[in-house]
Amino acid sequence: MIQNGLVYIGDGKSPIRADIAIREGKIIHIDRSVHEHADTVIDASGLAVSPGFIDVHSHTHAELLINRQAESKIRQGVTTEISGNCGMSPYPLSGHNEKTWHDRSEQLFGVRTSWRTLDEFFRQLEDPGISINYGTFTGHGDLRISVMGNTGRAPDRVGLQAMIRQLEQTLDEGSLGLSTGLEYAPGSFAETEELVTLCRAVSARGGRYASHMRDEGDYLEEAVGEVIRICHEADIPVQISHLKACNTPNWHKADTVIARIQELIDLEYPIGVDRYPYTAYGTTLEIFLPLWSREGGTEKILERLEDAGTCEKIRDYTDMKIAHMGGADRILISYVSHENNRHWEGYSVEKGARETGLSPFEFIKKLMIDDQNGVEIAGFAMSDENTEKILSSPWVSIGSDSVTWAPYGALNVGNPHPRDYGSFPRVLGHYSRDKKLFPLEEAIRKMTSLPARQMGLKKRGLLEKGYFADLVIFDPVHVADTATFVNPKQYPTGIHTVIVNGKIVLQKGRHTGQLPGKILRNGE
């Protein structure tokens, strides 16, 4: 029983004073006064009670096998993660990409993982369990690699049919749909027609399409147009991932894009949008290389960087991209994979270049070669004004675009983006309470019922009788993110209790070790 709290149902309406009774993982009563015996009573006096937050855009995979407690997410009040975004998922696997994914786990965390199918991965999560609910998309990039390798060519008829068969298998095993990362190789080599064909197979099985669009800067409007075309031609619900307008010359485009999406939603197009609450993105350093130079994966990228002829062509593109962004001081190195290069974490590219006596491009080149293309960065490319406009749009849900980490053990690596530890409390504290961008009930809706609807999740995202008992109890006065770009591995304040499927996972700020999370398969 949860008593004496101010209850936010999750529908965007004003809160109510109510007690909530939970039995066998579900809400059985929610009323002003519930008269039932309870084995456990939680006094929520002075606190807000809401549905558990749904991270609609995450990148957690093997990390949940390494630390099943989902520390950085649970402590934000997140009870459900939706992963497999941006075209990246460690399933389906074949000889082309199996070694890459499992080697990554061993290199990063010292743990050797093994699975080939989505079903095998789910079974490993379920035994002995995880602390958080988990659903996932099938990544188009890995689907493509699984069938075709890291090539930039278009699939022939046989290759396309093989992709459809593998995609359908993952959908039958529980995938929520198809995601793309069209700024990243090899997904970036796909023509729109390829994506429409694949999305028709997804639509036939009741799935949806999530897209890191082809461009989020110079060609932002065209990229939005491509997503709309796929939505229309494949007759499929679409999710525009982390909507943004990157680089100062493109900031004005946010208004046009917001107006266009609003117009289509008013016409009842099934379009969803999400965004993280920061003005810096997080990605890999190779994003500063031209697309053609990324074909073939890491081995070919490094060959081109070491070849004098191709290196000069790459330099021109990289220098242009850095200038367009506003300078190398806007690129922060957040993670390098090799121990000898770890001292660069927390440096900007400009500072690293200055200390080595190299140009920004030569520093990037050296770091990528020395680290075998294992470098991740944060890029400060967005404006505060646009971030607020996007976050306040009524159809924008909150996603962290992050991985679940922990400031201890094998997941205590790198210098992650602060969104990994602070996204949801930041929305509640910084944007809702302090900046008054939207009222608390609207902030909660953006993190509960809205993403649940966008992902087709059943009986989650609201506090209603018969719904799964995913709840968070927090202090609306003091809830705040504490993670920074300099010191990101810090849990937020103000999150008191987190309940997943009726089990207390976080109690008075301490993880209980419970593993009640469920796999959320498409259609369930």
XYZ file of C-alpha atoms in Angstrom:
524
model
C 0.000 0.000 0.000
C 1.207 3.512 -0.850
C -0.497 6.090 1.351
C -0.685 9.876 1.729
C 1.026 10.720 -1.562
C 0.103 13.264 -4.219
C -0.746 10.936 -7.113
C -0.065 11.831 -10.743
C -1.997 9.385 -12.911
C 0.287 9.993 -15.917
C -2.397 11.431 -18.200
C -1.293 15.059 -17.850
C -4.144 15.982 -15.509
C -3.777 17.588 -12.099
C -2.738 15.244 -9.269
C -5.090 13.743 -6.712
C -4.780 12.657 -3.093
C -5.125 8.892 -3.129
C -3.907 5.585 -1.727
C -2.682 2.875 -4.085
C -3.002 -0.842 -3.343
C -0.833 -3.352 -5.194
C -1.193 -7.118 -5.320
C 0.622 -9.710 -7.475
C 2.342 -7.089 -9.578
C -0.687 -5.005 -10.488
C -2.648 -2.049 -9.132
C -5.861 -3.334 -7.534
C -7.186 -0.115 -5.999
C -6.541 3.593 -6.358
C -8.818 5.768 -4.262
C -8.821 8.579 -1.711
C -8.831 6.026 1.077
C -8.237 2.314 0.563
C -9.206 0.107 3.487
C -7.268 -3.100 2.962
C -4.663 -4.929 4.983
C -1.184 -4.586 3.474
C 1.978 -6.542 4.219
C 4.013 -3.467 3.265
C 2.900 0.133 3.737
C 4.824 3.044 2.217
C 4.122 6.499 3.609
C 4.455 8.971 0.716
C 3.575 12.078 2.738
C 5.002 15.189 1.067
C 6.001 13.196 -2.015
C 4.745 12.726 -5.564
C 3.661 9.300 -6.790
C 3.673 8.655 -10.528
C 3.907 5.834 -13.039
C 7.445 4.578 -13.517
C 9.294 6.481 -16.211
C 9.728 4.918 -19.647
C 13.040 5.556 -21.375
C 11.721 5.506 -24.914
C 15.160 5.701 -26.539
C 18.079 3.803 -25.029
C 21.075 1.717 -26.103
C 21.384 -0.835 -23.313
C 22.219 -4.386 -24.399
C 24.896 -6.591 -22.797
C 25.190 -4.100 -19.940
C 22.071 -5.658 -18.383
C 23.781 -9.049 -18.347
C 26.830 -7.559 -16.659
C 24.881 -5.604 -14.025
C 21.264 -6.715 -13.855
C 20.307 -3.987 -11.365
C 20.165 -1.269 -14.061
C 21.572 1.178 -11.521
C 21.777 4.423 -13.488
C 18.237 3.999 -14.842
C 16.417 2.730 -11.733
C 17.864 5.608 -9.689
C 16.323 8.067 -12.160
C 12.896 6.494 -11.654
C 13.034 4.598 -14.956
C 11.162 1.294 -14.843
C 11.146 0.497 -18.587
C 13.811 0.810 -21.270
C 13.273 0.664 -25.031
C 16.566 -0.221 -26.698
C 17.900 -1.297 -30.109
C 17.728 2.255 -31.443
C 19.705 4.134 -34.119
C 20.056 1.018 -36.261
C 22.191 -0.782 -33.666
C 21.249 -4.065 -31.996
C 23.302 -7.185 -31.246
C 20.735 -9.293 -33.099
C 20.395 -10.784 -35.582
C 24.017 -11.951 -35.618
C 25.965 -13.834 -38.268
C 29.599 -14.361 -39.140
C 29.692 -10.731 -40.301
C 28.853 -9.071 -36.976
C 28.747 -11.712 -34.236
C 32.414 -11.387 -33.314
C 32.214 -7.580 -33.266
C 29.443 -7.456 -30.667
C 30.861 -10.130 -28.387
C 34.394 -8.747 -28.658
C 33.031 -5.352 -27.646
C 31.612 -6.766 -24.408
C 34.870 -8.473 -23.609
C 36.956 -5.405 -24.446
C 34.779 -2.948 -22.518
C 33.708 -5.022 -19.545
C 35.963 -8.059 -19.427
C 32.936 -10.327 -19.915
C 32.510 -12.683 -22.862
C 28.899 -12.814 -24.066
C 27.291 -15.309 -26.412
C 23.998 -15.338 -28.300
C 22.982 -15.260 -31.944
C 19.253 -14.565 -31.923
C 17.026 -12.104 -30.122
C 15.233 -14.978 -28.406
C 18.548 -16.277 -27.003
C 19.391 -12.781 -25.742
C 15.985 -12.431 -24.070
C 16.389 -15.819 -22.382
C 19.717 -14.722 -20.903
C 18.062 -11.585 -19.525
C 15.182 -13.545 -18.017
C 17.392 -16.010 -16.143
C 17.965 -14.941 -13.395
C 16.250 -11.667 -14.272
C 16.728 -7.901 -14.477
C 15.531 -4.974 -12.350
C 13.889 -3.120 -15.227
C 11.358 -3.847 -17.969
C 13.044 -4.140 -21.347
C 11.904 -3.928 -24.960
C 13.952 -3.529 -28.099
C 13.943 -2.748 -31.792
C 15.896 -4.594 -34.460
C 18.735 -2.403 -35.707
C 18.754 -1.949 -39.476
C 22.528 -1.447 -39.532
C 23.180 -4.815 -37.915
C 20.457 -6.475 -39.965
C 22.236 -5.217 -43.079
C 25.667 -6.318 -41.838
C 24.313 -9.730 -40.865
C 23.223 -10.360 -44.465
C 25.596 -8.239 -46.577
C 28.618 -7.419 -44.449
C 29.806 -3.814 -44.109
C 29.288 -2.958 -47.762
C 27.843 0.254 -49.123
C 26.080 -1.331 -52.092
C 22.346 -1.767 -52.375
C 21.019 -5.269 -51.662
C 20.037 -7.379 -54.637
C 16.712 -9.238 -54.650
C 18.181 -12.248 -52.842
C 19.877 -10.062 -50.219
C 16.735 -8.024 -49.599
C 14.674 -11.191 -49.136
C 17.275 -12.506 -46.677
C 17.038 -9.255 -44.718
C 13.244 -9.529 -44.623
C 13.424 -13.131 -43.368
C 15.850 -12.242 -40.581
C 13.801 -9.159 -39.676
C 10.605 -11.222 -39.527
C 12.319 -13.743 -37.270
C 13.261 -11.026 -34.767
C 9.712 -9.660 -34.901
C 8.319 -13.115 -34.191
C 10.735 -13.360 -31.261
C 9.456 -10.099 -29.767
C 11.192 -7.145 -31.453
C 9.127 -3.948 -31.384
C 10.043 -3.117 -34.974
C 12.872 -1.691 -37.059
C 15.213 1.146 -36.117
C 17.602 2.980 -38.403
C 20.726 5.035 -37.868
C 20.892 6.764 -41.220
C 23.850 8.982 -40.251
C 25.930 5.866 -39.577
C 27.443 3.307 -41.901
C 26.162 0.955 -43.185
C 22.592 2.177 -42.612
C 23.450 5.427 -44.345
C 23.995 3.555 -47.611
C 20.367 2.379 -47.744
C 18.030 4.026 -50.253
C 14.558 5.007 -49.102
C 13.020 2.188 -51.162
C 14.964 -0.402 -49.159
C 13.601 1.054 -45.921
C 10.022 1.164 -47.222
C 10.225 -2.506 -48.230
C 11.551 -3.547 -44.815
C 9.011 -1.397 -42.992
C 6.145 -3.020 -44.896
C 7.266 -6.357 -43.426
C 7.323 -4.735 -39.975
C 3.887 -3.183 -40.433
C 2.429 -6.556 -41.428
C 3.445 -7.895 -38.005
C 2.147 -4.919 -36.046
C 5.529 -3.299 -35.406
C 6.781 0.254 -35.727
C 9.700 2.196 -37.194
C 12.127 4.369 -35.175
C 14.619 6.517 -37.037
C 17.792 8.376 -36.234
C 17.263 10.365 -39.394
C 19.645 10.723 -42.316
C 20.622 14.230 -41.284
C 19.997 16.460 -38.256
C 21.612 19.626 -39.585
C 22.065 20.845 -43.155
C 19.389 18.519 -44.576
C 17.126 18.257 -41.553
C 13.933 19.155 -43.404
C 14.635 16.622 -46.152
C 15.362 13.948 -43.543
C 12.022 14.572 -41.831
C 10.392 14.315 -45.252
C 11.933 10.862 -45.745
C 10.512 9.606 -42.438
C 7.076 10.915 -43.417
C 7.332 9.173 -46.791
C 8.177 5.853 -45.093
C 5.275 6.337 -42.669
C 2.880 6.865 -45.581
C 4.153 4.271 -48.062
C 4.707 1.472 -45.528
C 1.591 2.358 -43.507
C 3.540 2.158 -40.260
C 3.753 4.153 -36.997
C 7.054 6.044 -36.905
C 9.188 7.473 -34.117
C 11.576 10.324 -34.895
C 14.507 9.784 -32.556
C 16.053 12.659 -30.573
C 14.736 15.480 -32.766
C 17.238 18.332 -33.022
C 18.675 21.027 -35.293
C 22.474 20.752 -35.175
C 25.013 23.539 -35.777
C 24.338 27.265 -35.587
C 23.494 27.837 -39.299
C 20.651 25.299 -38.965
C 19.091 26.374 -35.690
C 16.348 28.332 -37.491
C 15.065 25.087 -39.059
C 13.635 23.837 -35.769
C 10.542 26.035 -36.095
C 9.772 24.775 -39.601
C 10.195 21.133 -38.611
C 8.087 21.477 -35.452
C 5.306 23.129 -37.459
C 5.443 20.390 -40.131
C 5.233 17.567 -37.587
C 2.361 19.312 -35.775
C 0.488 19.653 -39.073
C 0.821 15.917 -39.775
C -0.148 14.879 -36.252
C -3.251 17.067 -36.599
C -4.011 15.007 -39.728
C -3.675 11.861 -37.556
C -0.420 10.610 -39.013
C 1.015 8.034 -36.530
C 4.137 10.051 -35.751
C 5.964 10.040 -32.417
C 8.989 12.102 -31.430
C 11.459 11.915 -28.558
C 14.305 14.018 -27.230
C 16.883 14.033 -24.414
C 17.098 17.160 -22.205
C 20.600 18.357 -23.129
C 22.149 20.565 -25.826
C 25.039 18.187 -26.534
C 24.700 14.939 -28.445
C 26.760 11.811 -27.826
C 28.197 9.620 -30.572
C 31.428 8.206 -31.991
C 34.306 10.263 -33.321
C 33.960 8.721 -36.787
C 30.910 10.959 -37.345
C 33.486 13.630 -38.285
C 34.608 11.560 -41.289
C 32.828 11.643 -44.662
C 30.358 8.859 -45.319
C 32.314 7.258 -48.157
C 35.321 6.829 -45.872
C 33.299 4.795 -43.365
C 32.302 2.000 -45.723
C 33.758 -1.356 -44.726
C 34.017 -0.720 -40.995
C 36.971 0.066 -38.751
C 39.667 -1.736 -40.732
C 38.881 0.181 -43.934
C 38.443 3.493 -42.083
C 41.919 3.235 -40.571
C 43.442 2.228 -43.917
C 42.012 5.377 -45.512
C 43.255 7.572 -42.672
C 46.774 6.195 -43.135
C 46.728 6.605 -46.921
C 48.058 10.045 -47.929
C 45.722 10.457 -50.894
C 42.447 9.638 -49.210
C 43.514 11.277 -45.947
C 43.643 14.715 -47.586
C 40.073 14.308 -48.844
C 38.967 13.248 -45.379
C 40.767 16.262 -43.859
C 38.776 18.711 -45.973
C 35.481 17.227 -44.805
C 36.524 17.038 -41.146
C 37.775 20.623 -41.088
C 34.498 21.781 -42.665
C 32.435 19.810 -40.160
C 34.389 21.213 -37.195
C 34.052 24.779 -38.499
C 30.340 24.303 -39.114
C 29.935 23.103 -35.551
C 31.655 26.209 -34.184
C 35.128 24.898 -33.383
C 37.005 21.920 -31.954
C 36.374 23.154 -28.407
C 32.774 21.939 -28.851
C 33.873 18.284 -29.178
C 34.426 16.594 -25.812
C 36.125 13.185 -25.658
C 33.978 10.989 -23.410
C 35.417 7.494 -23.891
C 38.459 5.781 -25.415
C 38.807 2.023 -25.454
C 42.565 1.629 -24.996
C 44.123 2.097 -21.574
C 47.069 4.097 -22.946
C 44.702 6.753 -24.261
C 42.392 7.070 -21.243
C 44.021 10.337 -20.159
C 42.255 12.044 -23.082
C 38.808 11.420 -21.568
C 37.327 14.749 -20.490
C 39.483 16.719 -22.972
C 38.095 18.721 -25.848
C 39.561 18.020 -29.266
C 40.923 21.570 -29.260
C 42.747 21.027 -25.953
C 44.095 17.666 -27.081
C 45.316 19.183 -30.337
C 46.994 22.045 -28.493
C 48.808 19.757 -26.047
C 50.087 17.487 -28.832
C 51.011 20.313 -31.184
C 48.705 18.927 -33.863
C 45.834 20.395 -35.823
C 42.367 19.257 -34.722
C 42.158 16.915 -37.719
C 45.590 15.400 -37.070
C 44.679 14.881 -33.425
C 41.421 13.167 -34.406
C 43.317 11.023 -36.918
C 45.981 10.034 -34.392
C 43.443 9.251 -31.698
C 41.289 7.145 -34.024
C 44.276 5.156 -35.286
C 45.834 4.679 -31.852
C 42.490 3.676 -30.376
C 41.338 1.553 -33.328
C 38.240 3.704 -33.818
C 37.008 3.190 -30.255
C 36.481 6.867 -29.374
C 33.176 8.350 -28.205
C 32.454 12.063 -27.913
C 29.892 14.642 -26.821
C 29.172 17.365 -29.363
C 27.807 20.748 -28.234
C 25.807 21.591 -31.344
C 22.313 22.617 -30.199
C 20.766 25.774 -28.802
C 18.990 26.112 -25.452
C 16.070 27.842 -27.154
C 15.468 25.015 -29.627
C 15.894 22.391 -26.937
C 13.147 24.048 -24.916
C 10.875 24.380 -27.949
C 11.231 20.717 -28.803
C 10.879 19.460 -25.238
C 7.736 21.532 -24.706
C 5.986 20.228 -27.840
C 3.069 18.093 -26.594
C 3.957 15.089 -28.776
C 7.602 14.850 -27.638
C 8.441 12.151 -25.096
C 11.677 11.817 -23.144
C 14.438 9.406 -24.047
C 17.933 9.388 -22.598
C 19.747 8.068 -25.706
C 21.986 6.303 -23.203
C 23.191 3.020 -21.755
C 22.570 1.804 -18.221
C 25.795 2.256 -16.236
C 26.963 1.992 -12.643
C 29.707 3.964 -10.842
C 31.266 0.695 -9.681
C 32.342 -2.639 -11.135
C 32.598 -3.493 -14.818
C 30.194 -0.727 -15.916
C 32.302 2.009 -14.333
C 34.038 2.945 -17.590
C 34.743 6.101 -19.531
C 33.426 9.588 -18.993
C 29.785 9.150 -20.113
C 27.338 11.831 -21.165
C 25.483 13.155 -18.073
C 22.208 12.114 -19.702
C 23.161 8.539 -18.771
C 22.633 9.385 -15.089
C 20.391 12.445 -15.089
C 17.871 12.751 -17.960
C 14.578 12.154 -16.167
C 15.284 14.078 -12.934
C 16.575 16.913 -15.149
C 13.188 17.156 -16.855
C 11.392 17.161 -13.495
C 13.740 19.569 -11.779
C 15.510 21.853 -14.232
C 12.900 22.138 -16.973
C 9.595 21.719 -15.126
C 10.168 23.080 -11.607
C 12.949 25.624 -12.158
C 12.398 26.885 -15.719
C 8.625 26.283 -15.639
C 8.731 25.034 -19.218
C 5.697 22.857 -18.466
C 3.835 21.829 -15.293
C 4.881 18.710 -13.405
C 1.860 16.720 -14.583
C 2.883 17.370 -18.200
C 6.506 16.434 -17.500
C 5.281 13.136 -16.062
C 2.985 12.481 -19.040
C 5.971 12.915 -21.372
C 7.813 10.195 -19.457
C 4.927 7.753 -18.876
C 1.698 7.495 -20.866
C 3.030 9.265 -23.973
C 6.005 6.925 -24.562
C 3.831 3.928 -23.617
C 1.419 4.901 -26.390
C 4.216 5.603 -28.856
C 5.687 2.132 -28.256
C 2.365 0.292 -28.065
C 2.982 -0.879 -24.487
C -0.075 -2.401 -22.850
C -1.213 -1.563 -19.301
C 1.836 0.577 -18.576
C 2.379 4.320 -18.340
C -0.685 5.098 -16.201
C -1.744 4.530 -12.588
C -5.006 2.718 -13.139
C -6.664 -0.353 -11.712
C -5.468 -3.456 -13.555
C -2.273 -1.811 -14.810
C 1.167 -3.202 -13.997
C 2.504 -1.691 -10.795
C 5.454 0.316 -12.133
C 5.733 3.389 -9.901
C 8.172 6.030 -8.746
C 7.885 8.072 -5.554
C 9.904 11.293 -5.580
C 10.309 14.657 -3.899
C 9.135 17.302 -6.402
C 10.839 20.079 -4.439
C 14.297 18.539 -4.363
C 14.445 16.159 -7.328
C 17.442 17.119 -9.469
C 20.121 15.742 -11.748
C 23.644 16.046 -10.352
C 25.608 14.533 -13.251
C 27.783 16.978 -15.213
C 30.039 16.695 -18.238
C 33.047 16.994 -15.931
C 31.709 14.570 -13.300
C 28.918 12.519 -14.908
C 28.858 9.407 -12.697
C 26.531 10.844 -10.069
C 23.091 9.614 -9.122
C 20.286 12.196 -8.975
C 18.671 13.419 -5.775
C 15.028 13.226 -4.777
C 14.111 9.762 -6.127
C 12.925 7.882 -3.021
C 11.245 4.646 -4.102
C 10.958 2.731 -7.385
C 8.578 -0.187 -7.822
C 8.709 -2.528 -10.835
C 5.867 -4.986 -11.405
C 4.870 -4.657 -7.769
C 8.339 -5.257 -6.297
C 10.317 -2.558 -4.494
C 13.590 -2.125 -6.385
C 14.716 1.183 -4.878
C 13.804 1.980 -1.254
C 14.811 5.216 0.444
C 17.463 5.667 -2.237
C 18.973 2.168 -1.845
C 18.776 -0.629 -4.415
C 17.136 -3.723 -2.922
C 18.637 -6.188 -5.392
C 15.218 -7.273 -6.667
C 15.031 -8.411 -10.321
C 11.308 -8.191 -11.229
C 11.671 -6.701 -14.723
C 9.858 -8.253 -17.679
C 10.739 -8.577 -21.358
C 8.208 -6.477 -23.297
C 7.681 -8.281 -26.578
C 5.770 -6.716 -29.448
C 2.043 -7.341 -29.065
C 2.211 -8.311 -25.381
